[in-house]
Tab-separated table of C-alpha atoms in Angstrom:
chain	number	residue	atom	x	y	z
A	27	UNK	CA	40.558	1.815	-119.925
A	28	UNK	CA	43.990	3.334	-120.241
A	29	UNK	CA	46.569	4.704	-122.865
A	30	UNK	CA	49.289	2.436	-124.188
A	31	UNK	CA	51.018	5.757	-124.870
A	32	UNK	CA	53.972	5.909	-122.282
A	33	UNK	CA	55.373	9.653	-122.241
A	34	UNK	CA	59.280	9.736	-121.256
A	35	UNK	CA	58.754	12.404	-118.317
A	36	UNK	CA	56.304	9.978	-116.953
A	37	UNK	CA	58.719	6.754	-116.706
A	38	UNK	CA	60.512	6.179	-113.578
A	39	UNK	CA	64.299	5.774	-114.128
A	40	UNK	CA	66.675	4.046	-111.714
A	41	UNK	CA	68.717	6.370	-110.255
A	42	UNK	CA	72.620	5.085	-109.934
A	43	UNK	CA	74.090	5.019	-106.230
A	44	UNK	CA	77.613	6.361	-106.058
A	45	UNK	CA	78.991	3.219	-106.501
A	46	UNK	CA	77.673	2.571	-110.294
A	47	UNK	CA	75.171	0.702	-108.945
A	48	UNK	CA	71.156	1.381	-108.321
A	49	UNK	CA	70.545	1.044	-104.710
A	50	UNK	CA	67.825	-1.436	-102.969
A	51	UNK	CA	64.853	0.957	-102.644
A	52	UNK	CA	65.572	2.827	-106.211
A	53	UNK	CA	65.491	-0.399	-108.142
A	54	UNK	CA	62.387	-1.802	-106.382
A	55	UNK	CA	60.817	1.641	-106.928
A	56	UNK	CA	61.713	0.739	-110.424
A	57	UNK	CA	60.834	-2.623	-110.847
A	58	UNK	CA	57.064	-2.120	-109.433
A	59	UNK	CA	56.979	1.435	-111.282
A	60	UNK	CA	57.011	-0.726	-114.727
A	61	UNK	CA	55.257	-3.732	-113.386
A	62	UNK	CA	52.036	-1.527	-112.174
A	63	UNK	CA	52.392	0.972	-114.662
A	64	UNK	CA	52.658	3.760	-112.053
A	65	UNK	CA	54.848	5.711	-114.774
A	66	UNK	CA	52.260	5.715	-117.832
A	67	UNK	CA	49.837	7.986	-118.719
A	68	UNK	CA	45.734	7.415	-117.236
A	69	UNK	CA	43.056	8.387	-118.705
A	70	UNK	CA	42.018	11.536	-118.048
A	71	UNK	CA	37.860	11.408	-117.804
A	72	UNK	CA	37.910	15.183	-116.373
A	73	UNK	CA	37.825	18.003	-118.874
A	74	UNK	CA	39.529	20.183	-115.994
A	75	UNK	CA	40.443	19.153	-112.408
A	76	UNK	CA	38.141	21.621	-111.086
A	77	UNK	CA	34.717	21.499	-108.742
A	78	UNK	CA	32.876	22.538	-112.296
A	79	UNK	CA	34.933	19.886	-114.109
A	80	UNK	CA	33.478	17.195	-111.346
A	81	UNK	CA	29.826	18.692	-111.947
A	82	UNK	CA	29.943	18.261	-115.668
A	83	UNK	CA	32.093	14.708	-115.431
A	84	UNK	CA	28.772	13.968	-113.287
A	85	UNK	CA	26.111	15.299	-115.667
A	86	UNK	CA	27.501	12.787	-118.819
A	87	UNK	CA	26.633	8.968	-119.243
A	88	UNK	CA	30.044	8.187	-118.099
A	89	UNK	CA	29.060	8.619	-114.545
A	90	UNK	CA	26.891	6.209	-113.288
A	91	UNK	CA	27.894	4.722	-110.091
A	92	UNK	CA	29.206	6.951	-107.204
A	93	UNK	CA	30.865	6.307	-104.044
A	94	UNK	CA	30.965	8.920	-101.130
A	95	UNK	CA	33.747	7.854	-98.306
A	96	UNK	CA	32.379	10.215	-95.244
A	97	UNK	CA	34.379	11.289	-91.958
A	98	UNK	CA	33.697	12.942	-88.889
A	99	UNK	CA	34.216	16.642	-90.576
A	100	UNK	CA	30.248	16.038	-92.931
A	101	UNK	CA	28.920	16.643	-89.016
A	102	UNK	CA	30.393	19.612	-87.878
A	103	UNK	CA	28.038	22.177	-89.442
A	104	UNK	CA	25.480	19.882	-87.369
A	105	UNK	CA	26.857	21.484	-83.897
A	106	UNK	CA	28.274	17.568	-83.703
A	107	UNK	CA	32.094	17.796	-81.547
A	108	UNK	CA	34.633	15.319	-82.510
A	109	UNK	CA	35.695	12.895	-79.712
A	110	UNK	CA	39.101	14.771	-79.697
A	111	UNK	CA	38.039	18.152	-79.587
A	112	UNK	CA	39.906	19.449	-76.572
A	113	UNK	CA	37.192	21.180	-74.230
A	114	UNK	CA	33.904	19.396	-75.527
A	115	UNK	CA	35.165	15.989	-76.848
A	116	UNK	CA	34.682	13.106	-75.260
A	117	UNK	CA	38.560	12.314	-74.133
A	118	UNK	CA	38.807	15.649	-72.152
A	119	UNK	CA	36.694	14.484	-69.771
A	120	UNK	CA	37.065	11.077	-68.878
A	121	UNK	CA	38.839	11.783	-65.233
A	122	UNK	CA	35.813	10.483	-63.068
A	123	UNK	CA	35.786	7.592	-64.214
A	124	UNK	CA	38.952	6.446	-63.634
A	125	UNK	CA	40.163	4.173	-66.349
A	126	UNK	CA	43.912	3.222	-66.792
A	127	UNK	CA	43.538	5.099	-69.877
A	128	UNK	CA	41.542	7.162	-71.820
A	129	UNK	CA	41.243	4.543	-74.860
A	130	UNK	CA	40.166	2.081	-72.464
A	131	UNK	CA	36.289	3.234	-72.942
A	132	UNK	CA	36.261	2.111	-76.115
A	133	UNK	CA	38.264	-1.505	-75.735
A	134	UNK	CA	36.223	-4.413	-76.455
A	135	UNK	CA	38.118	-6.222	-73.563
A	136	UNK	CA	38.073	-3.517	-71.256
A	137	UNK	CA	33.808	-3.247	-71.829
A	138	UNK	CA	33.333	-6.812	-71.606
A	139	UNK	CA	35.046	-6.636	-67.908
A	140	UNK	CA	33.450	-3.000	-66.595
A	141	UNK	CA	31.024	-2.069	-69.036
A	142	UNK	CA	29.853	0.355	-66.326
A	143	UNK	CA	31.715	3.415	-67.304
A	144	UNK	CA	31.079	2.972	-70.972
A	145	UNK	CA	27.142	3.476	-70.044
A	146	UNK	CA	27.916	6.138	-67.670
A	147	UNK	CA	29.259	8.369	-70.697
A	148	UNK	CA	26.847	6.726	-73.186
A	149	UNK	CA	24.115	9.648	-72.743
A	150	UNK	CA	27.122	12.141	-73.417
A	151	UNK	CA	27.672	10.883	-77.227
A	152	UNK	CA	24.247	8.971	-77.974
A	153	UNK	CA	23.683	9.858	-81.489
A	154	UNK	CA	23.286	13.390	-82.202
A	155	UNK	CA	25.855	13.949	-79.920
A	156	UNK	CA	29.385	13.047	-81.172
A	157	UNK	CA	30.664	12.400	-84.494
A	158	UNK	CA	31.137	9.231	-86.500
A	159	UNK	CA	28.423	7.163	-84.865
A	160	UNK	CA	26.145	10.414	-85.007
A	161	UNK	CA	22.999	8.567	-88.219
A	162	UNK	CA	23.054	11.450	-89.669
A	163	UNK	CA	22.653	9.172	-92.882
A	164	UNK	CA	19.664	7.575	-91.844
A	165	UNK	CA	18.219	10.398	-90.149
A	166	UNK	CA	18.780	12.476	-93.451
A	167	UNK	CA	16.856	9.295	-95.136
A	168	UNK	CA	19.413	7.202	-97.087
A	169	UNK	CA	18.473	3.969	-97.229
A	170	UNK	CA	20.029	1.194	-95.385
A	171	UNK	CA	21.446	-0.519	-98.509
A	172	UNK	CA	23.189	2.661	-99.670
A	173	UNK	CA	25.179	2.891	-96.351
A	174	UNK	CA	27.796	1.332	-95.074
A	175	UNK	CA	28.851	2.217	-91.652
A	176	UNK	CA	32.374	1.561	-91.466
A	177	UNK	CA	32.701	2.368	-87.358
A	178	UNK	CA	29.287	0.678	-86.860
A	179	UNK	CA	26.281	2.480	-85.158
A	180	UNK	CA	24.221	2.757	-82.780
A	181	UNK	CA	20.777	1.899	-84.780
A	182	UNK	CA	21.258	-1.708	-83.557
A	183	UNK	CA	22.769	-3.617	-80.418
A	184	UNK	CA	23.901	-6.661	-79.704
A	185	UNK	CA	24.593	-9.622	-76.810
A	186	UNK	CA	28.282	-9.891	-76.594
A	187	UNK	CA	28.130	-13.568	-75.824
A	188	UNK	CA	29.455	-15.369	-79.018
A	189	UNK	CA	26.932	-18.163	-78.124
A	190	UNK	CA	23.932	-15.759	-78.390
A	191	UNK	CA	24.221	-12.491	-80.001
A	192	UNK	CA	20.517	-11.354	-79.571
A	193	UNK	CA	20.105	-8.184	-81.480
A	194	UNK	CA	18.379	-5.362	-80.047
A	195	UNK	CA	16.878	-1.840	-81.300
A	196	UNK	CA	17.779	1.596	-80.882
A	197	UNK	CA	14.446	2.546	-78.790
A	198	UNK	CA	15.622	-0.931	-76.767
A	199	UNK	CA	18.843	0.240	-75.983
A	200	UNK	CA	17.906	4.018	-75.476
A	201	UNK	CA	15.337	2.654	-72.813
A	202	UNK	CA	18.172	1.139	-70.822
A	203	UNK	CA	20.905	3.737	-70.945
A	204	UNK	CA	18.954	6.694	-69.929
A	205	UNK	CA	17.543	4.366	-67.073
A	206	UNK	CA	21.290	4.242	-65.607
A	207	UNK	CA	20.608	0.473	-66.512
A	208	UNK	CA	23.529	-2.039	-68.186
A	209	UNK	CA	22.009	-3.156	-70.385
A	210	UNK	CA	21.743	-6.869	-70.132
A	211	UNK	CA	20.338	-9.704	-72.690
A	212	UNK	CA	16.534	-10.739	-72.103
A	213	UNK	CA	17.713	-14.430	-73.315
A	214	UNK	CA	21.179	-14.614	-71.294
A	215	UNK	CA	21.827	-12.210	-69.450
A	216	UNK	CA	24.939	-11.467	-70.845
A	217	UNK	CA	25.311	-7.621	-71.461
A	218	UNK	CA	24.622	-5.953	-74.739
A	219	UNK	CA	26.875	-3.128	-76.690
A	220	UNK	CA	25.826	-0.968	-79.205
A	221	UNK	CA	27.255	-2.071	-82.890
A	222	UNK	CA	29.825	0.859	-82.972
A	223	UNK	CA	32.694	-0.597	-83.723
A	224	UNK	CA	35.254	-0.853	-80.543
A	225	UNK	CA	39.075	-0.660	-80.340
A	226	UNK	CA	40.159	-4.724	-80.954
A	227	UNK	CA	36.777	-5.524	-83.006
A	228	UNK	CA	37.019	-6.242	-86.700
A	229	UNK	CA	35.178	-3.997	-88.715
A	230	UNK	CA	31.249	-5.067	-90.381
A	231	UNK	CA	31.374	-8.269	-92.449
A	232	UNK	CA	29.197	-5.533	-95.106
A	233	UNK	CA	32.271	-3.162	-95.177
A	234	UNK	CA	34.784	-5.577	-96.795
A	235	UNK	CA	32.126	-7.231	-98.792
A	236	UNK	CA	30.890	-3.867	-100.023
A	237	UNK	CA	35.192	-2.908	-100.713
A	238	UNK	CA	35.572	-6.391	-103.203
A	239	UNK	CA	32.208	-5.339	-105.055
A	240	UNK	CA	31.589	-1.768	-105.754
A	241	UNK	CA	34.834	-0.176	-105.919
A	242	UNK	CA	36.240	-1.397	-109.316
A	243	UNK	CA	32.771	-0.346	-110.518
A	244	UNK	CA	32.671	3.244	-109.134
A	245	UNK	CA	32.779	6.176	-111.753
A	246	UNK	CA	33.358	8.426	-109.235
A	247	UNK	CA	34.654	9.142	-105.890
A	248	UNK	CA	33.403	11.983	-103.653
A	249	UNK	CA	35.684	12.115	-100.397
A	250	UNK	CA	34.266	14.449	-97.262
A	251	UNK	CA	35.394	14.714	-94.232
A	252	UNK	CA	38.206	12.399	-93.465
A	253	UNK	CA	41.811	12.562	-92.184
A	254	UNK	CA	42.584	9.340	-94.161
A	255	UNK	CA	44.740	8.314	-91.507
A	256	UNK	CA	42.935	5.026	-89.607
A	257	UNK	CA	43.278	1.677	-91.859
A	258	UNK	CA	41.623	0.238	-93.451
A	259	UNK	CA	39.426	3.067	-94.300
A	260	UNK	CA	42.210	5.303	-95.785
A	261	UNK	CA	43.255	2.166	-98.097
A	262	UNK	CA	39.712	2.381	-99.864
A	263	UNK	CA	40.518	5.414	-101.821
A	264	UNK	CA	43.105	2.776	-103.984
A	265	UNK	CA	40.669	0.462	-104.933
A	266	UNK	CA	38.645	2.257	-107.533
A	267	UNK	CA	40.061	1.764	-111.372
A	268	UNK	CA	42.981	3.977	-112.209
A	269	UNK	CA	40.961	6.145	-114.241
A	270	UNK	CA	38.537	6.889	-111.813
A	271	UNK	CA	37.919	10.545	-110.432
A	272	UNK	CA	38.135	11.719	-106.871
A	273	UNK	CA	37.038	14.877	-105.445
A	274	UNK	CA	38.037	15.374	-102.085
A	275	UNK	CA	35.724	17.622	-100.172
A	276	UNK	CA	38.051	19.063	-96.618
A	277	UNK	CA	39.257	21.849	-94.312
A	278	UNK	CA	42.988	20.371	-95.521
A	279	UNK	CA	44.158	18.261	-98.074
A	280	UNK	CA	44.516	14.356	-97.190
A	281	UNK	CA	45.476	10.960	-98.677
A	282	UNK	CA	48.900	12.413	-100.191
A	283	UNK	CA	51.711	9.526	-99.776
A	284	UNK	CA	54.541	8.504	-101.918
A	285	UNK	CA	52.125	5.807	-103.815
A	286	UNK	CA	55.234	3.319	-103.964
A	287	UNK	CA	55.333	3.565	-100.323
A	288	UNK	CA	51.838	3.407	-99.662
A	289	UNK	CA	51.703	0.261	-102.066
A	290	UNK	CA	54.749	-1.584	-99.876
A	291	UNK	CA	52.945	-0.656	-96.231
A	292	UNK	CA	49.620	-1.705	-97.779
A	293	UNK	CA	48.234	1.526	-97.077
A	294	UNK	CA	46.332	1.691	-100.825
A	295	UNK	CA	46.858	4.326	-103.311
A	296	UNK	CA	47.621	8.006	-102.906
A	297	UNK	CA	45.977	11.454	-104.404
A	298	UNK	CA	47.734	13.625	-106.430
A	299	UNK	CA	45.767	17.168	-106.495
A	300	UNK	CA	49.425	19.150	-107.368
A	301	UNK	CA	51.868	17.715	-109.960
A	302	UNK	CA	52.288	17.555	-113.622
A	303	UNK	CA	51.021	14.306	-113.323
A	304	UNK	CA	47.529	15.008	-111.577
A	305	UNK	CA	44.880	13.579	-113.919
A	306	UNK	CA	41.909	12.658	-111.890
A	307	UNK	CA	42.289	14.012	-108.355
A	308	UNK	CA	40.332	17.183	-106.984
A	309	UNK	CA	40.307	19.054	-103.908
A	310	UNK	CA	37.438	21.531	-102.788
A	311	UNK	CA	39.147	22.885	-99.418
A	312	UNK	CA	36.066	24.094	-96.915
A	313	UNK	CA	33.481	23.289	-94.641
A	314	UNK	CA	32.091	20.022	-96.369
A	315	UNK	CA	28.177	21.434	-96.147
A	316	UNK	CA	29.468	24.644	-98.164
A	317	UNK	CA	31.225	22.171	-100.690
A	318	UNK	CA	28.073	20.132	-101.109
A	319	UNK	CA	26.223	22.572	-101.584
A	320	UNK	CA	28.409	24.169	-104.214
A	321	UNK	CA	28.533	20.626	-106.306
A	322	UNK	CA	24.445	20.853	-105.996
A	323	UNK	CA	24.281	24.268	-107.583
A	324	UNK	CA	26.465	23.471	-110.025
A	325	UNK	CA	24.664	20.303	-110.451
A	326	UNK	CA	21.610	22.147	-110.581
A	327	UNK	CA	19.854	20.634	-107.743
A	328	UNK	CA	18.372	23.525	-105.843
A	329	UNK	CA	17.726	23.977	-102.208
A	330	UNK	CA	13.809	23.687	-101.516
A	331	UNK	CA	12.556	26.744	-99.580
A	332	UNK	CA	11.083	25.193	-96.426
A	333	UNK	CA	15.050	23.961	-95.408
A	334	UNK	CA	15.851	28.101	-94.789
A	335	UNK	CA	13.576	27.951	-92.130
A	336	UNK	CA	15.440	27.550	-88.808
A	337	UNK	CA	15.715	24.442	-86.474
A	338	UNK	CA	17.757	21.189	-87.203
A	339	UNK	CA	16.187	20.342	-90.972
A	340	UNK	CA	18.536	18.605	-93.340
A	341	UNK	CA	18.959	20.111	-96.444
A	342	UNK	CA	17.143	18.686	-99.403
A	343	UNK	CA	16.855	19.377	-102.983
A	344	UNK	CA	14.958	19.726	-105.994
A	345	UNK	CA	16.821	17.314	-108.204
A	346	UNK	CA	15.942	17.313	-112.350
A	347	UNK	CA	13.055	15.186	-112.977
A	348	UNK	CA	15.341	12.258	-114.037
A	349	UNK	CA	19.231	12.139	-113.105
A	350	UNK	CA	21.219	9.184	-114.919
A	351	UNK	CA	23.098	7.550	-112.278
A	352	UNK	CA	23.456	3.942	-111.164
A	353	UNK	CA	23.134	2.156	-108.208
A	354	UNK	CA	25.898	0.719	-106.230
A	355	UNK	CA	26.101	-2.611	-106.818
A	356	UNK	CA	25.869	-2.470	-110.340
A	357	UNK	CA	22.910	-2.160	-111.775
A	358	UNK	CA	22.334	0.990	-114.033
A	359	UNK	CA	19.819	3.034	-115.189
A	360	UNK	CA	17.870	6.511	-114.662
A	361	UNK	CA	16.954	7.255	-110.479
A	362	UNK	CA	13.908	9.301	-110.325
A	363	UNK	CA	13.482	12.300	-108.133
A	364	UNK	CA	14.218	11.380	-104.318
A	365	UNK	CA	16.286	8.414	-105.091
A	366	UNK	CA	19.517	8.192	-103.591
A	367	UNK	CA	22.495	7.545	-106.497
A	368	UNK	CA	25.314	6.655	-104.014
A	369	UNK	CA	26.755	4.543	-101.502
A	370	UNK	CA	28.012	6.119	-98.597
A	371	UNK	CA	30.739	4.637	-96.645
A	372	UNK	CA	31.312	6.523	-92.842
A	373	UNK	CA	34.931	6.510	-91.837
A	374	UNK	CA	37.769	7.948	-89.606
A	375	UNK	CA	37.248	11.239	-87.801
């Protein structure tokens, strides 16, 4: 729902070119400005854009259905490097195997030709070991209709052959790789990739199917972790209604274009954390774990005791008996304690 109530500052004027005349990009600027209302005033469902503003916007009924859109950065507090980190990521290293370019490793036509030096490296970033492709989600226990992993993953394989595509498990493909083994299909023999999603593959059917359904639903926003640079990730953060609120959670602040621009590339909408205009945009600028953690406290969802002990535990919390929230998808309602409220959606590093 938004205000009819246009405010003058908020309108954008043609500006006239030297000639008397507006020029090309001013009066399209213009034109779509009025036709997409980019110049009135939105809702405003945050009583301040603040972290504590978030937390109480989450605590009323108007919050029900929340969408997290997750990078590479929610792993690094989990020891996880990023492909691209220069000593310990995966493209510093790549020499010995001699590929006409680094990229080439993760080229669907490339693999389908000399898988060999993609298996060679697999036991250098099998989950747990690089970012993006890491199930963290699952192995922190949200359930497999609450995620939707954008980049794919490696919980499932399958036969490359478009007449077969057998699909194999995790412990399946695990077996093979550490075995020095291609892996190769028990019904054709044609080999068989891990679902992460490869350079010239089109991302999961789920992921655009998931985009069309839940985002003009979504209440809320919760961004962690992301560059917002690779399409058509970055575009998501446009697709919620206008007067939805988005808290980015980041080292650095992301997803700031000119929105007419954006809207003309296709690149989806922009966040505004800065200008007079800002009305539903936050940005919590830190380590992502040290941002969740200070939603939860404000959220009052408590840390239980046994995750201070040390090893690899993930945190969990002690939520309020009952949390109103809804599940995404639609349906609403009250999730009891240890219910997940969200749909996560793993993106660009």
């Amino acid at each position: 729902m938004r205000s009819t109530e246009t405010q003058d500052s908020e309108v954008t004027h043609t500006r006239p070119c030297s000639s008397g005349a507006a020029g090309p990009v001013d009066f399209l600027r213009n034109f779509f400005s009025q036709t997409l209302s980019l110049g009135t005033q939105k809702e405003r469902l945050l009583d301040e854009l603040t972290l504590e503003g978030v937390a109480r916007y989450m605590q009323s009924e108007r919050c029900r259905r929340v969408i997290c859109l997750v990078g590479a950065g929610i792993s690094t507090s989990a020891g996880i490097p990023d492909f691209r980190s220069p000593s310990t990521g995966l493209y510093a290293n790549l020499e010995k195997y001699h590929l006409p370019y680094p990229e080439a490793i993760f080229e669907i036509g490339y693999f389908k030709k000399h898988p060999e030096p993609f298996f060679a490296l697999a036991k250098e970033f099998y989950p747990g070991q690089f970012k993006n492709i890491d199930t963290l989600e699952r192995v922190a226990g949200l359930e497999p209709e609450d995620l939707v992993e954008a980049h794919g993953t490696f919980h499932t394989s399958h036969c490359v052959s478009p007449l077969c595509r057998r699909e194999y498990s995790l412990s399946w493909m695990k077996e093979k790789i550490f075995s020095d083994v291609i892996p190769k299909c028990e019904k054709c023999q044609g080999v068989v990739k891990p679902d992460i999603i490869f350079f010239g593959e089109n991302l999961p059917a789920r992921f655009f199917s998931c985009m069309q359904s839940d985002f003009q639903k979504a209440d809320l926003l919760i961004v962690m972790g992301t560059s917002l640079q690779v399409q058509p990730f970055a575009s998501l953060i446009g697709k919620a209604p206008l007067s939805t609120p988005r808290l980015l959670i980041n080292k650095e602040k992301t997803g700031q274009r000119d929105p007419f621009l954006g809207m003309m590339l296709g690149l989806g909408g922009s966040m505004d954390f800065d200008s007079k205009k800002a009305y539903r945009d936050v940005a919590w600028l830190g380590d992502c774990d040290q941002g969740c953690l200070a939603l939860a406290d404000l959220l009052g969802w408590k840390p239980s005791p046994w995750t201070l002990l040390p090893g690899p535990q993930p945190h969990q919390f002690d939520f309020p008996e009952e949390v109103p929230t809804a599940c995404p998808g639609g349906s609403q309602g009250h999730h009891r304690r240890g219910e997940t409220p969200v749909t996560a959606l793993l993106g660009d590093s």
